[in-house]
Amino acid sequence: MGNVVDELREVKRSRYAVAAVFAVHGAVTGSFATRVPWIQDHAGVSAGQLGIALAFPALGASVAMPLAGSVSHRFGARNALRGLIALWTLSLVLPSLAPNLLTLCLALFTYGATAGMADVAMNALGVEVENRLGRSIMSGLHGMWSAGALIGSAAGTLAAHLGSDARLHHLLAAVVLTVIGVVACGWVLDLQPAEDEEPPPRFALPPRSALLIGAIGFCAVFAEGASLDWSAVYLREQLETSAGLAAACTTGFTLTMAIARIAGDRVVDRFGAVRTVRVSGVLAVLGGLLIVVADRPAVAMSGFALMGLGIAVVVPLCFAAAGRSGSNPSLAIAGVATITYTSGLIAPSAIGMLAQATSLMVSFCLVTVLSGGLVAFARVLRPGDRAKISRPEAAAVPDPRP
């Protein structure tokens, strides 16, 4: 009984530690996003050049994410995550130091590469903790990422309001977040490869299962990217609202996603991943329809809120399903992450180009159609549907309480 209690305590401690790492990862993203105007001015780049530079984080992530499995195999999950999260937090300093377009692109490529590898490592550990606990936690972990992003963006907004130098702001933020991340990593599960386990290939195509799961993630992230980047513009251009109300719409969308993710694990445990995603897809489609037909701000804002509620838990469930879909969880998670990063990269520009050719309303018709893909293809998440996992109670860490 003592060993069972100790194991349960270790797994629960690891859950909170991984949650802290997710929050740190999100805080870096929020800290960077709020200072992009300062970075643009410091580097002396135009809006078009900035758009080119902002494609490099996704490029760096796509190139580097397949390497995460090799790093974890060589150093063990705990040491790998500790090193990767430190590289990610410290890379926050690089973009604000860039004096021109070339160095900014290189800095953002490095920033994205470290982000992607840390993302894969922490999601792989999250899936392992979820498996050992025998209940869903991935939605809550991604909710912690959203909470961290909100905290980081709030601190960045304050720093920008005070007119602080982004180099100093990001240096202080990087130091604080590095310390928090490294300390938290000391409590995660110390997974080591078996002695006879072959190291994963450094570069490999994602398995077929990851492609199917990634397609669901693609639809969700496309809707997320479109809503985050274009919701305020939609209210301003389509409904002629004030700048403050338009900004509030984006904030409401973000808050809805964060709250839904934090609360999502209970829903997943009760109804299973497949049913949850189908219902989520219906909510997202209803939200998209409200956005398209909206004739006043309240209707559109309700639509964006429903969209956020509908897509919130999809990506966490995609990572969870990928981690159970084959013999190499890190490779499958890296494949899903690459597809979702790609979706996040192309969504804002695709919406813009379609809006330029037609209108923003037509662009969000596309978002609504893609949201319907969540309903149509939710069954590919069945490997991650806890209602369908046939596992003896002893396979999960049992709760010793009567």
Coordinates of C-alpha atoms in Angstrom, one line a residue:
M1 CA 0.0 0.0 0.0
G2 CA 2.9 2.3 0.8
N3 CA 4.3 2.0 -2.8
V4 CA 0.8 2.8 -4.2
V5 CA 0.4 5.9 -2.1
D6 CA 3.9 7.1 -3.0
E7 CA 3.3 6.5 -6.7
L8 CA 0.0 8.3 -6.5
R9 CA 1.6 11.2 -4.8
E10 CA 4.4 11.4 -7.4
V11 CA 2.0 11.4 -10.3
K12 CA -0.2 14.1 -8.8
R13 CA 2.8 16.2 -8.0
S14 CA 3.9 15.7 -11.6
R15 CA 0.5 16.9 -12.8
Y16 CA 0.8 20.2 -11.0
A17 CA 4.4 20.6 -12.2
V18 CA 3.5 20.0 -15.8
A19 CA 0.6 22.5 -15.4
A20 CA 3.1 25.1 -14.2
V21 CA 5.3 24.4 -17.2
F22 CA 2.3 24.9 -19.5
A23 CA 1.6 28.2 -17.8
V24 CA 5.2 29.3 -18.2
H25 CA 5.1 28.4 -21.9
G26 CA 1.9 30.4 -22.4
A27 CA 3.4 33.4 -20.5
V28 CA 6.3 33.6 -22.9
T29 CA 3.9 33.8 -25.8
G30 CA 1.8 36.5 -24.1
S31 CA 4.9 38.5 -23.2
F32 CA 6.1 38.5 -26.8
A33 CA 2.8 39.3 -28.5
T34 CA 2.2 42.5 -26.6
R35 CA 5.6 44.0 -27.6
V36 CA 5.5 43.3 -31.3
P37 CA 4.9 47.0 -32.1
W38 CA 8.0 47.9 -30.1
I39 CA 10.1 45.2 -31.8
Q40 CA 8.9 46.4 -35.2
D41 CA 10.0 49.9 -34.5
H42 CA 13.3 48.8 -33.1
A43 CA 14.1 46.6 -36.1
G44 CA 12.9 49.3 -38.5
V45 CA 10.7 47.0 -40.6
S46 CA 7.5 47.8 -42.5
A47 CA 4.2 46.1 -41.9
G48 CA 4.8 43.8 -44.9
Q49 CA 8.3 42.9 -43.6
L50 CA 7.0 42.2 -40.2
G51 CA 4.4 39.8 -41.7
I52 CA 7.3 37.9 -43.3
A53 CA 9.2 37.8 -40.0
L54 CA 6.2 36.6 -38.1
A55 CA 6.1 33.5 -40.3
F56 CA 9.5 32.4 -39.0
P57 CA 8.3 31.1 -35.6
A58 CA 6.1 28.6 -37.2
L59 CA 8.8 27.6 -39.7
G60 CA 11.3 27.1 -36.8
A61 CA 8.8 25.0 -34.9
S62 CA 7.9 22.9 -37.9
V63 CA 11.6 22.1 -38.5
A64 CA 12.5 21.5 -34.8
M65 CA 9.5 19.6 -33.4
P66 CA 10.5 16.2 -34.8
L67 CA 13.7 16.5 -32.9
A68 CA 12.0 16.5 -29.5
G69 CA 11.6 12.8 -29.3
S70 CA 15.3 12.2 -29.9
V71 CA 16.2 14.8 -27.2
S72 CA 13.9 13.1 -24.7
H73 CA 15.3 9.7 -25.6
R74 CA 18.9 10.8 -25.0
F75 CA 18.5 12.8 -21.9
G76 CA 15.3 11.5 -20.3
A77 CA 11.9 13.2 -20.2
R78 CA 12.7 15.4 -17.1
N79 CA 16.1 16.7 -18.2
A80 CA 14.9 17.2 -21.7
L81 CA 11.9 19.3 -20.6
R82 CA 14.1 21.2 -18.2
G83 CA 16.6 22.1 -20.9
L84 CA 14.0 22.8 -23.6
I85 CA 11.8 25.0 -21.4
A86 CA 14.8 27.0 -20.4
L87 CA 15.9 27.5 -24.0
W88 CA 12.3 28.6 -24.8
T89 CA 12.0 31.1 -22.0
L90 CA 15.5 32.6 -22.7
S91 CA 14.7 32.9 -26.4
L92 CA 12.1 35.5 -25.4
V93 CA 15.0 38.0 -25.3
L94 CA 16.2 37.5 -28.9
P95 CA 13.5 39.3 -31.0
S96 CA 13.8 42.6 -29.0
L97 CA 17.5 42.6 -29.6
A98 CA 17.2 42.3 -33.4
P99 CA 18.3 45.5 -35.2
N100 CA 17.1 44.6 -38.8
L101 CA 14.9 42.3 -40.7
L102 CA 17.5 39.5 -41.2
T103 CA 18.4 39.3 -37.5
L104 CA 14.7 39.5 -36.6
C105 CA 13.9 36.5 -38.8
L106 CA 16.8 34.5 -37.4
A107 CA 15.7 35.4 -33.8
L108 CA 12.1 34.4 -34.5
F109 CA 13.2 31.2 -36.1
T110 CA 15.1 30.3 -33.0
Y111 CA 12.2 31.4 -30.8
G112 CA 9.8 29.2 -32.7
A113 CA 12.2 26.2 -32.8
T114 CA 12.6 26.2 -29.0
A115 CA 8.9 26.8 -28.5
G116 CA 8.0 23.8 -30.7
M117 CA 10.4 21.4 -29.1
A118 CA 9.3 22.4 -25.6
D119 CA 5.6 22.1 -26.7
V120 CA 6.1 18.5 -27.8
A121 CA 8.0 17.5 -24.7
M122 CA 5.5 19.0 -22.2
N123 CA 2.5 17.5 -24.1
A124 CA 4.1 14.1 -24.2
L125 CA 4.6 14.3 -20.4
G126 CA 1.1 15.5 -20.0
V127 CA -0.3 12.5 -21.9
E128 CA 1.8 10.1 -19.7
V129 CA 0.5 11.7 -16.5
E130 CA -3.0 11.5 -17.9
N131 CA -2.6 7.8 -18.6
R132 CA -1.3 7.1 -15.2
L133 CA -4.1 9.0 -13.4
G134 CA -6.7 7.3 -15.6
R135 CA -8.7 10.4 -16.2
S136 CA -8.5 13.4 -18.6
I137 CA -6.2 16.3 -17.7
M138 CA -5.0 17.6 -21.1
S139 CA -7.8 20.2 -21.4
G140 CA -6.9 21.6 -18.1
L141 CA -3.2 21.7 -18.9
H142 CA -4.0 23.7 -22.1
G143 CA -6.2 25.9 -20.0
M144 CA -3.2 26.7 -17.8
W145 CA -1.3 27.6 -21.1
S146 CA -4.1 30.1 -21.9
A147 CA -4.0 31.4 -18.3
G148 CA -0.3 31.9 -18.6
A149 CA -0.7 33.7 -21.9
L150 CA -3.3 36.0 -20.4
I151 CA -0.9 36.8 -17.5
G152 CA 2.0 37.4 -19.8
S153 CA 0.0 39.6 -22.1
A154 CA -1.3 41.6 -19.1
A155 CA 2.2 42.2 -17.8
G156 CA 3.3 43.1 -21.3
T157 CA 0.4 45.5 -21.7
L158 CA 1.4 47.2 -18.5
A159 CA 5.0 47.4 -19.6
A160 CA 4.0 48.9 -22.9
H161 CA 1.7 51.4 -21.1
L162 CA 4.6 52.5 -18.9
G163 CA 6.8 52.9 -22.0
S164 CA 9.4 50.5 -20.9
D165 CA 12.1 49.2 -23.2
A166 CA 11.1 45.7 -24.4
R167 CA 14.7 44.5 -24.1
L168 CA 14.6 45.2 -20.3
H169 CA 11.0 43.9 -20.0
H170 CA 11.8 40.6 -21.9
L171 CA 15.1 40.1 -20.0
L172 CA 13.3 40.3 -16.6
A173 CA 10.4 38.2 -17.8
A174 CA 12.8 35.6 -19.2
V175 CA 14.8 35.3 -16.0
V176 CA 11.6 35.0 -13.8
L177 CA 10.0 32.5 -16.2
T178 CA 13.2 30.4 -16.6
V179 CA 13.5 30.0 -12.8
I180 CA 9.8 29.0 -12.5
G181 CA 10.0 26.6 -15.4
V182 CA 13.3 24.9 -14.3
V183 CA 12.1 24.5 -10.7
A184 CA 8.8 23.1 -11.9
C185 CA 10.6 20.6 -14.1
G186 CA 12.2 19.1 -11.0
W187 CA 8.9 17.6 -10.0
V188 CA 7.8 16.1 -13.4
L189 CA 8.0 12.3 -14.0
D190 CA 11.5 11.2 -14.7
L191 CA 10.8 8.9 -17.7
Q192 CA 13.8 7.0 -19.1
P193 CA 13.9 4.9 -22.3
A194 CA 14.3 1.1 -21.9
E195 CA 17.8 -0.2 -22.3
D196 CA 16.8 -2.1 -25.5
E197 CA 14.7 0.8 -26.9
E198 CA 15.8 2.1 -30.2
P199 CA 16.2 5.9 -30.4
P200 CA 13.6 7.6 -32.6
P201 CA 14.7 8.9 -35.9
R202 CA 15.7 12.6 -35.9
F203 CA 13.5 13.4 -38.8
A204 CA 10.5 11.2 -39.9
L205 CA 7.2 11.7 -41.5
P206 CA 4.3 11.7 -39.1
P207 CA 2.4 8.4 -38.8
R208 CA -0.9 8.1 -40.6
S209 CA -2.8 8.2 -37.3
A210 CA -1.2 11.6 -36.6
L211 CA -2.3 12.9 -40.0
L212 CA -5.9 12.0 -39.3
I213 CA -5.9 13.5 -35.8
G214 CA -4.0 16.5 -37.0
A215 CA -6.7 17.2 -39.5
I216 CA -9.1 17.7 -36.6
G217 CA -6.6 20.0 -34.9
F218 CA -6.1 21.9 -38.2
C219 CA -9.8 22.8 -38.3
A220 CA -9.8 23.9 -34.7
V221 CA -6.6 26.0 -34.9
F222 CA -7.8 27.6 -38.1
A223 CA -10.9 28.8 -36.4
E224 CA -8.9 29.9 -33.4
G225 CA -6.3 31.8 -35.4
A226 CA -9.0 33.5 -37.5
S227 CA -11.0 34.5 -34.5
L228 CA -8.0 35.8 -32.5
D229 CA -6.6 37.9 -35.4
W230 CA -9.8 39.0 -37.1
S231 CA -12.6 39.2 -34.5
A232 CA -11.8 42.8 -33.6
V233 CA -11.5 43.7 -37.3
Y234 CA -14.8 42.0 -38.1
L235 CA -16.6 44.1 -35.5
R236 CA -15.0 47.3 -36.7
E237 CA -15.5 46.7 -40.5
Q238 CA -18.7 44.7 -40.7
L239 CA -20.6 46.3 -37.8
E240 CA -18.8 49.6 -37.4
T241 CA -18.3 49.3 -33.6
S242 CA -15.8 51.3 -31.5
A243 CA -12.2 50.1 -31.1
G244 CA -12.9 49.4 -27.4
L245 CA -15.8 47.1 -28.1
A246 CA -14.0 45.4 -30.9
A247 CA -11.0 44.7 -28.6
A248 CA -13.4 43.4 -25.9
C249 CA -14.7 40.8 -28.4
T250 CA -11.2 39.4 -28.8
T251 CA -10.7 39.4 -25.0
G252 CA -14.0 37.6 -24.5
F253 CA -13.1 35.0 -27.1
T254 CA -9.8 34.3 -25.3
L255 CA -11.4 34.2 -21.8
T256 CA -14.1 31.8 -23.1
M257 CA -11.4 29.4 -24.4
A258 CA -9.4 29.5 -21.2
I259 CA -12.4 28.8 -19.0
A260 CA -13.7 26.0 -21.3
R261 CA -10.3 24.4 -21.3
I262 CA -9.9 24.5 -17.5
A263 CA -13.4 23.0 -17.1
G264 CA -13.2 20.6 -20.0
D265 CA -11.6 17.6 -18.4
R266 CA -14.8 16.9 -16.4
V267 CA -16.8 16.9 -19.6
V268 CA -14.4 14.6 -21.4
D269 CA -14.3 12.2 -18.5
R270 CA -18.1 12.1 -18.4
F271 CA -18.9 11.9 -22.2
G272 CA -15.7 10.8 -23.8
A273 CA -13.5 12.6 -26.4
V274 CA -15.6 11.7 -29.5
R275 CA -18.9 12.9 -28.2
T276 CA -17.3 16.0 -26.6
V277 CA -15.7 17.0 -29.9
R278 CA -19.0 16.4 -31.8
V279 CA -20.9 18.6 -29.5
S280 CA -18.1 21.2 -29.5
G281 CA -18.2 21.2 -33.3
V282 CA -21.9 21.9 -33.2
L283 CA -21.3 24.8 -30.9
A284 CA -18.5 26.2 -33.1
V285 CA -20.8 25.9 -36.2
L286 CA -23.6 27.8 -34.4
G287 CA -21.1 30.4 -33.4
G288 CA -19.9 30.8 -36.9
L289 CA -23.5 31.1 -38.2
L290 CA -24.1 33.9 -35.6
I291 CA -21.0 35.7 -36.8
V292 CA -22.0 35.5 -40.4
V293 CA -25.6 36.7 -40.0
A294 CA -24.9 39.2 -37.2
D295 CA -26.5 42.6 -37.7
R296 CA -25.4 44.1 -34.3
P297 CA -22.3 43.7 -32.1
A298 CA -24.0 41.6 -29.4
V299 CA -24.9 38.9 -31.9
A300 CA -21.4 38.7 -33.3
M301 CA -19.8 38.7 -29.9
S302 CA -22.0 35.9 -28.8
G303 CA -20.9 34.0 -32.0
F304 CA -17.2 34.5 -31.2
A305 CA -17.9 33.3 -27.6
L306 CA -19.6 30.2 -28.9
M307 CA -16.8 29.6 -31.3
G308 CA -14.2 29.8 -28.5
L309 CA -16.3 27.4 -26.4
G310 CA -16.6 25.0 -29.3
I311 CA -13.0 24.8 -30.2
A312 CA -11.4 25.1 -26.8
V313 CA -10.9 21.4 -25.9
V314 CA -10.2 20.1 -29.4
V315 CA -6.4 20.6 -29.6
P316 CA -5.8 19.1 -26.1
L317 CA -7.8 16.1 -27.1
C318 CA -5.8 15.8 -30.3
F319 CA -2.6 15.7 -28.4
A320 CA -4.0 13.1 -26.0
A321 CA -5.2 10.9 -28.8
A322 CA -1.9 11.2 -30.6
G323 CA -0.1 10.1 -27.5
R324 CA -2.0 6.9 -27.5
S325 CA -2.2 6.3 -31.2
G326 CA 1.0 4.3 -31.8
S327 CA 4.3 2.9 -30.5
N328 CA 6.1 6.3 -30.6
P329 CA 4.0 8.9 -28.8
S330 CA 6.5 11.7 -29.2
L331 CA 6.6 11.3 -33.0
A332 CA 2.8 11.3 -33.2
I333 CA 2.5 14.3 -30.9
A334 CA 5.2 16.1 -33.0
G335 CA 3.2 15.3 -36.2
V336 CA 0.0 16.7 -34.7
A337 CA 1.8 19.8 -33.4
T338 CA 3.4 20.4 -36.8
I339 CA 0.0 20.3 -38.5
T340 CA -1.7 22.6 -36.0
Y341 CA 1.2 25.1 -36.1
T342 CA 0.9 25.2 -39.9
S343 CA -2.8 25.9 -39.5
G344 CA -2.1 28.7 -37.1
L345 CA 0.4 30.1 -39.6
I346 CA -1.9 30.1 -42.7
A347 CA -5.2 30.9 -41.1
P348 CA -4.8 34.7 -40.6
S349 CA -3.4 35.3 -44.1
A350 CA -6.0 33.0 -45.7
I351 CA -8.8 34.9 -44.0
G352 CA -7.2 38.2 -45.1
M353 CA -6.8 37.1 -48.7
L354 CA -10.3 35.8 -49.0
A355 CA -11.7 39.0 -47.4
Q356 CA -9.7 41.1 -49.9
A357 CA -11.2 39.1 -52.7
T358 CA -14.8 38.9 -51.3
S359 CA -15.6 40.0 -47.7
L360 CA -14.9 39.2 -44.1
M361 CA -18.4 37.6 -43.9
V362 CA -17.4 35.1 -46.7
S363 CA -14.1 34.4 -44.9
F364 CA -16.0 33.4 -41.7
C365 CA -18.3 31.2 -43.8
L366 CA -15.1 29.2 -44.5
V367 CA -14.3 29.1 -40.8
T368 CA -17.8 27.8 -40.2
V369 CA -17.5 25.1 -42.8
L370 CA -14.2 24.0 -41.3
S371 CA -15.8 23.9 -37.8
G372 CA -18.2 21.4 -39.2
G373 CA -15.3 19.1 -39.8
L374 CA -15.0 18.7 -36.1
V375 CA -18.5 17.0 -36.1
A376 CA -17.8 15.0 -39.2
F377 CA -14.4 13.5 -38.3
A378 CA -14.5 13.4 -34.5
R379 CA -14.4 9.6 -34.6
V380 CA -10.7 9.7 -35.4
L381 CA -10.1 10.7 -31.7
R382 CA -11.5 7.4 -30.5
P383 CA -8.1 6.1 -29.3
G384 CA -8.2 9.0 -26.8
D385 CA -11.8 8.4 -25.8
R386 CA -11.6 7.3 -22.2
A387 CA -15.1 5.9 -22.3
K388 CA -13.8 3.3 -24.8
I389 CA -10.4 2.5 -23.1
S390 CA -10.6 -1.0 -21.7
R391 CA -8.2 -0.8 -18.8
P392 CA -8.3 -2.7 -15.6
E393 CA -8.5 -0.4 -12.6
A394 CA -5.1 -1.6 -11.5
A395 CA -3.5 -0.3 -14.7
A396 CA -4.1 3.3 -13.6
V397 CA -2.7 4.5 -10.4
P398 CA -5.3 3.5 -7.8
D399 CA -6.7 5.9 -5.3
P400 CA -5.9 4.4 -1.8
R401 CA -8.7 6.3 -0.1
P402 CA -11.8 4.2 0.9

